[in-house]
Coordinates of C-alpha atoms and ligand atoms in Angstrom, one line a residue:
X1155 CA 0.0 0.0 0.0
X1156 CA 1.4 3.4 -1.0
X1157 CA 1.5 6.4 1.3
X1158 CA 2.1 10.1 0.5
X1159 CA 4.1 12.0 3.0
X1160 CA 3.7 15.7 3.2
X1161 CA 6.8 17.4 4.6
X1162 CA 6.0 21.0 5.1
X1163 CA 7.4 21.5 8.6
X1164 CA 10.9 20.8 10.0
X1165 CA 9.8 18.6 12.9
X1166 CA 6.5 16.9 12.0
X1167 CA 5.0 15.4 8.8
X1168 CA 1.7 13.9 7.9
X1169 CA 0.9 10.8 5.8
X1170 CA -2.1 10.0 3.6
X1171 CA -2.8 6.6 2.1
X1172 CA -2.9 6.8 -1.7
X1173 CA -5.6 4.6 -3.2
X1174 CA -5.0 5.9 -6.7
X1175 CA -2.8 8.5 -8.4
X1176 CA -5.2 10.3 -10.7
X1177 CA -2.6 12.8 -12.1
X1178 CA 1.1 13.4 -11.6
X1179 CA 3.0 16.0 -13.6
X1180 CA 4.6 19.4 -13.8
X1181 CA 2.8 22.7 -14.5
X1182 CA 4.7 25.7 -15.6
X1183 CA 5.3 26.6 -12.0
X1184 CA 4.8 23.6 -9.7
X1185 CA 4.9 19.9 -9.3
X1186 CA 1.2 18.8 -9.2
X1187 CA -0.6 15.6 -8.1
X1188 CA -4.2 14.6 -7.8
X1189 CA -4.4 11.6 -5.4
X1190 CA -7.4 9.6 -4.2
X1191 CA -7.8 8.7 -0.5
X1192 CA -10.5 6.6 1.2
X1193 CA -11.5 9.2 3.8
X1194 CA -10.7 12.4 2.0
X1195 CA -11.7 11.6 -1.6
X1196 CA -9.6 13.5 -4.2
X1197 CA -6.6 15.5 -2.9
X1198 CA -4.8 18.3 -4.7
X1199 CA -1.0 18.4 -3.9
X1200 CA 1.3 21.1 -5.2
X1201 CA 5.1 20.9 -4.6
X1202 CA 4.3 18.0 -2.3
X1203 CA 2.1 20.1 0.0
X1204 CA -1.7 19.3 0.4
X1205 CA -3.7 22.2 -1.0
X1206 CA -7.3 21.0 -0.7
X1207 CA -9.3 17.8 -0.4
X1208 CA -12.9 17.0 -1.4
X1209 CA -13.5 15.7 2.2
X1210 CA -12.6 18.8 4.2
X1211 CA -12.4 21.7 1.7
X1212 CA -15.7 23.1 3.1
X1213 CA -14.1 24.3 6.3
X1214 CA -11.4 26.4 4.7
X1215 CA -13.4 27.7 1.8
X1216 CA -16.5 28.6 3.7
X1217 CA -14.7 30.4 6.5
X1218 CA -12.3 32.3 4.2
X1219 CA -15.3 33.5 2.1
X1220 CA -18.2 33.9 4.4
X1221 CA -16.7 35.6 7.4
X1222 CA -15.6 38.8 5.5
X1223 CA -18.6 38.6 3.1
X1224 CA -21.2 38.5 5.9
X1225 CA -19.2 41.1 7.9
X1226 CA -19.3 43.6 5.1
X1227 CA -22.8 45.2 4.8
X1228 CA -23.0 45.0 1.0
X1229 CA -20.0 43.4 -0.7
X1230 CA -20.3 43.8 -4.5
X1231 CA -16.8 43.3 -5.8
X1232 CA -14.4 40.5 -4.7
X1233 CA -10.8 39.8 -5.6
X1234 CA -9.3 36.3 -5.0
X1235 CA -5.5 35.9 -5.2
X1236 CA -4.5 32.3 -5.9
X1237 CA -7.3 29.8 -5.2
X1238 CA -6.7 27.8 -8.4
X1239 CA -8.9 24.9 -7.3
X1240 CA -12.0 27.2 -7.6
X1241 CA -13.5 26.2 -4.2
X1242 CA -13.3 29.7 -2.8
X1243 CA -14.6 31.2 -6.0
X1244 CA -17.7 28.9 -5.7
X1245 CA -18.3 30.1 -2.1
X1246 CA -17.9 33.8 -2.9
X1247 CA -20.4 33.5 -5.8
X1248 CA -23.1 32.2 -3.4
X1249 CA -23.5 35.8 -2.0
X1250 CA -26.4 37.4 -3.9
X1251 CA -24.9 40.9 -3.4
X1252 CA -21.7 39.9 -5.2
X1253 CA -21.7 41.3 -8.7
X1254 CA -18.2 40.3 -9.8
X1255 CA -15.3 38.1 -8.6
X1256 CA -11.9 38.6 -10.1
X1257 CA -9.6 35.7 -9.5
X1258 CA -5.9 36.1 -10.2
X1259 CA -4.2 32.7 -10.2
X1260 CA -0.5 32.4 -11.2
X1261 CA -0.7 28.9 -12.5
X1262 CA -3.1 28.1 -15.4
X1263 CA -2.2 24.4 -15.0
X1264 CA -3.8 24.3 -11.6
X1265 CA -7.1 25.7 -13.0
X1266 CA -7.0 23.1 -15.8
X1267 CA -6.5 20.3 -13.2
X1268 CA -9.4 21.8 -11.1
X1269 CA -11.7 21.8 -14.1
X1270 CA -10.9 18.2 -14.9
X1271 CA -10.7 16.7 -11.4
X1272 CA -12.4 19.0 -8.9
X1273 CA -15.8 19.8 -10.5
X1274 CA -17.5 18.6 -7.3
X1275 CA -15.6 21.3 -5.5
X1276 CA -15.9 24.3 -7.9
X1277 CA -19.3 23.4 -9.4
X1278 CA -18.6 25.1 -12.7
X1279 CA -17.8 28.5 -10.9
X1280 CA -15.2 29.3 -13.6
X1281 CA -18.1 29.6 -16.1
X1282 CA -20.2 31.9 -14.0
X1283 CA -20.9 35.2 -15.8
X1284 CA -19.6 37.1 -12.7
X1285 CA -16.2 35.4 -12.8
X1286 CA -13.3 37.2 -14.3
X1287 CA -10.4 34.8 -14.3
X1288 CA -6.9 36.2 -14.8
X1289 CA -3.9 33.9 -15.1
X1290 CA -1.0 35.9 -13.7
X1291 CA 0.9 36.9 -10.6
X1292 CA -1.4 38.2 -7.9
X1293 CA 1.3 40.5 -6.5
X1294 CA 1.8 42.2 -9.9
X1295 CA -1.9 42.5 -10.4
X1296 CA -2.5 44.4 -7.1
X1297 CA 0.5 46.6 -7.8
X1298 CA -0.8 47.7 -11.2
X1299 CA -4.6 47.6 -11.3
X1300 CA -6.9 50.6 -11.0
X1301 CA -9.8 48.5 -9.9
X1302 CA -11.2 48.6 -6.3
X1303 CA -12.7 45.7 -4.3
X1304 CA -14.9 45.4 -1.3
X1305 CA -13.2 42.2 -0.2
X1306 CA -9.8 40.7 -1.0
X1307 CA -9.3 37.0 -0.3
X1308 CA -5.7 35.6 -0.4
X1309 CA -6.0 31.8 -1.0
X1310 CA -2.3 31.3 -1.4
X1311 CA 0.2 28.4 -1.1
X1312 CA 2.5 28.6 1.9
X1313 CA 5.3 31.2 1.9
X1314 CA 7.7 29.2 -0.2
X1315 CA 8.2 29.5 -4.0
X1316 CA 5.7 31.5 -5.9
X1317 CA 3.5 32.1 -2.8
X1318 CA 6.3 33.8 -0.8
X1319 CA 5.6 37.3 -2.2
X1320 CA 2.0 37.1 -1.0
X1321 CA 3.2 37.4 2.6
X1322 CA 5.2 40.6 2.1
X1323 CA 4.5 44.1 3.4
X1324 CA 4.6 45.5 -0.2
X1325 CA 1.9 43.1 -1.3
X1326 CA -0.4 43.9 1.7
X1327 CA 0.2 47.7 1.0
X1328 CA -0.9 47.1 -2.6
X1329 CA -4.0 45.2 -1.4
X1330 CA -4.9 48.1 0.8
X1331 CA -4.7 50.5 -2.1
X1332 CA -7.1 48.2 -4.0
X1333 CA -9.7 48.1 -1.3
X1334 CA -12.8 50.3 -1.1
X1335 CA -13.2 52.5 2.0
X1336 CA -14.7 49.8 4.3
X1337 CA -12.9 47.0 2.5
X1338 CA -11.6 43.8 4.1
X1339 CA -8.5 41.7 3.4
X1340 CA -8.5 38.1 4.6
X1341 CA -5.4 35.8 4.1
X1342 CA -4.4 32.2 4.5
X1343 CA -2.0 32.3 7.4
X1344 CA -0.9 28.8 8.2
X1345 CA -0.9 26.7 11.4
X1346 CA 0.3 29.0 14.2
X1347 CA 1.6 26.1 16.4
X1348 CA 4.2 25.4 13.7
X1349 CA 4.2 28.6 11.6
X1350 CA 4.2 31.3 14.3
X1351 CA 6.7 33.6 12.6
X1352 CA 4.6 33.6 9.4
X1353 CA 1.5 34.7 11.3
X1354 CA 3.4 37.2 13.5
X1355 CA 5.0 38.7 10.3
X1356 CA 1.6 39.2 8.5
X1357 CA -0.1 40.7 11.5
X1358 CA 2.7 43.2 12.1
X1359 CA 2.4 44.3 8.5
X1360 CA -1.4 44.6 8.8
X1361 CA -1.0 46.7 11.9
X1362 CA 1.5 49.0 10.2
X1363 CA -0.9 49.5 7.3
X1364 CA -4.5 49.2 8.5
X1365 CA -6.5 50.5 11.5
X1366 CA -7.0 46.9 12.5
X1367 CA -5.0 43.7 12.0
X1368 CA -6.0 40.5 13.6
X1369 CA -6.8 36.8 12.9
X1370 CA -9.5 34.2 13.3
X1371 CA -9.2 30.5 13.6
X1372 CA -10.6 27.4 12.0
X1373 CA -9.9 23.7 12.3
X1374 CA -9.1 22.0 9.0
X1375 CA -8.3 18.3 9.4
X1376 CA -5.7 18.2 6.6
X1377 CA -3.9 21.3 7.6
X1378 CA -2.4 19.3 10.4
X1379 CA -1.0 20.1 13.9
X1380 CA -3.6 22.5 15.4
X1381 CA -5.9 25.3 14.4
X1382 CA -5.3 27.3 11.3
X1383 CA -5.2 31.1 11.3
X1384 CA -6.8 33.4 8.7
X1385 CA -5.5 36.9 8.8
X1386 CA -7.9 39.9 9.0
X1387 CA -7.1 43.5 8.0
X1388 CA -9.4 46.5 7.5
X1389 CA -9.6 50.2 8.3
X1390 CA -13.2 49.8 9.5
X1391 CA -13.1 48.4 13.0
X1392 CA -16.9 48.1 13.2
X1393 CA -16.9 45.2 10.8
X1394 CA -15.5 42.8 13.3
X1395 CA -18.1 43.9 15.9
X1396 CA -21.2 43.0 13.8
X1397 CA -23.5 41.1 16.2
X1398 CA -24.8 37.6 15.8
X1399 CA -28.4 38.9 15.1
X1400 CA -27.2 41.0 12.2
X1401 CA -25.1 38.1 10.9
X1402 CA -28.1 35.7 11.2
X1403 CA -30.2 38.2 9.2
X1404 CA -27.7 38.4 6.4
X1405 CA -27.1 34.6 6.4
X1406 CA -30.9 34.0 6.2
X1407 CA -31.3 36.4 3.4
X1408 CA -28.4 34.9 1.4
X1409 CA -30.4 31.6 1.6
X1410 CA -27.7 29.0 1.1
X1411 CA -26.7 26.0 3.2
X1412 CA -23.2 25.6 4.9
X1413 CA -21.4 22.7 6.5
X1414 CA -19.1 24.7 8.9
X1415 CA -20.0 28.4 8.8
X1416 CA -22.7 29.7 11.0
X1417 CA -23.1 33.2 12.6
X1418 CA -22.2 31.8 16.0
X1419 CA -19.1 30.1 14.6
X1420 CA -18.2 33.4 12.8
X1421 CA -18.2 35.3 16.1
X1422 CA -16.5 32.6 18.1
X1423 CA -13.7 32.2 15.5
X1424 CA -12.2 35.6 16.6
X1425 CA -11.8 34.3 20.2
X1426 CA -8.1 33.3 20.1
X1427 CA -6.4 30.8 22.4
X1428 CA -3.7 32.5 24.4
X1429 CA -0.7 30.9 22.5
X1430 CA -2.1 32.5 19.3
X1431 CA -2.9 35.8 21.0
X1432 CA 0.7 36.0 22.1
X1433 CA 2.0 35.4 18.6
X1434 CA -0.1 38.2 17.1
X1435 CA 0.4 40.6 20.0
Ligands
SAM350 N1 -6.1 26.2 0.2 C1 -4.7 26.1 0.0 C2 -3.8 26.2 1.2 O1 -4.2 26.7 2.2 O2 -2.6 25.9 1.1 C3 -4.3 26.9 -1.1 C4 -4.9 26.4 -2.4 S1 -4.8 27.3 -3.8 C5 -4.6 25.9 -4.9 C6 -3.2 28.1 -3.8 C7 -2.9 28.7 -5.2 O3 -2.1 29.9 -5.0 C8 -2.1 27.8 -6.1 O4 -2.9 27.4 -7.2 C9 -0.9 28.6 -6.6 O5 -0.6 28.4 -8.0 C10 -1.4 30.0 -6.3 N2 -0.3 31.0 -6.2 C11 0.9 30.9 -5.6 N3 1.6 32.0 -5.7 C12 0.8 32.9 -6.4 C13 1.0 34.3 -6.8 N4 2.1 34.9 -6.6 N5 -0.1 34.8 -7.5 C14 -1.2 34.2 -7.7 N6 -1.4 32.9 -7.3 C15 -0.4 32.3 -6.7

């Protein structure tokens, strides 16, 4: 029986049993695999790091999309950086107020793999008339565009290789320039138990650039070794204080079902365990 070992951290690794290798190859930028596992279903692996799985993608994609999109009173324009599998795009498009989602993904090869192997996850979101897919570097896009967005979601790989620039102060400053007045930036920020300096770095950049820089936490089975942090940056401090009743009302009006997100979970996710609070403070 074959096992895939993900070595992302220096001291700990995780293993997944491989029932079938559905794809193995090289895109223009990364080594890519699509594996099949009995519990997780299809698994997307880039440069030997698990990106998403059919079994638990709902946690990450729902919480990355719906927390900012229900915090904002009327989000119309969304920018996704990365997110090649299309799972986040699919969640963002569920919001009736959203008129357009621009997604800037570096690697067209990942989008092609997602269209072929992960239709259950992206549900044809690439073909939605509100989707504007750009194949290119997200950092270059935010440095150059004149467009403004209500919500920016950074669904990046970890800070190695092409994803490294997406954790830099310059990139976050460009994101801020691309946000509307009460805009929100949310970022993939790793597992604090093992990637503390990555989270501390992002939060210190947020606090230098925005009125508020913080994080919220989620538990994703395949992002192993503890809670995962999602970074939160905005100039409008009231957006994090939206009460449960208001969130309930927005959630009810949006009229879609979720598997992890709820207004209570949304509020609770900002309550940080002390070891994570210490990292960000
Ligand atoms: N959910 C995953 C996680 O937490 O690790 C991330 C999934 S998504 C597939 C990450 C995407 O970011 C990849 O498809 C990768 O090609 C893309 N990416 C990496 N660097 C990028 C950059 N500079 N600009 C745009 N996309 C980038």
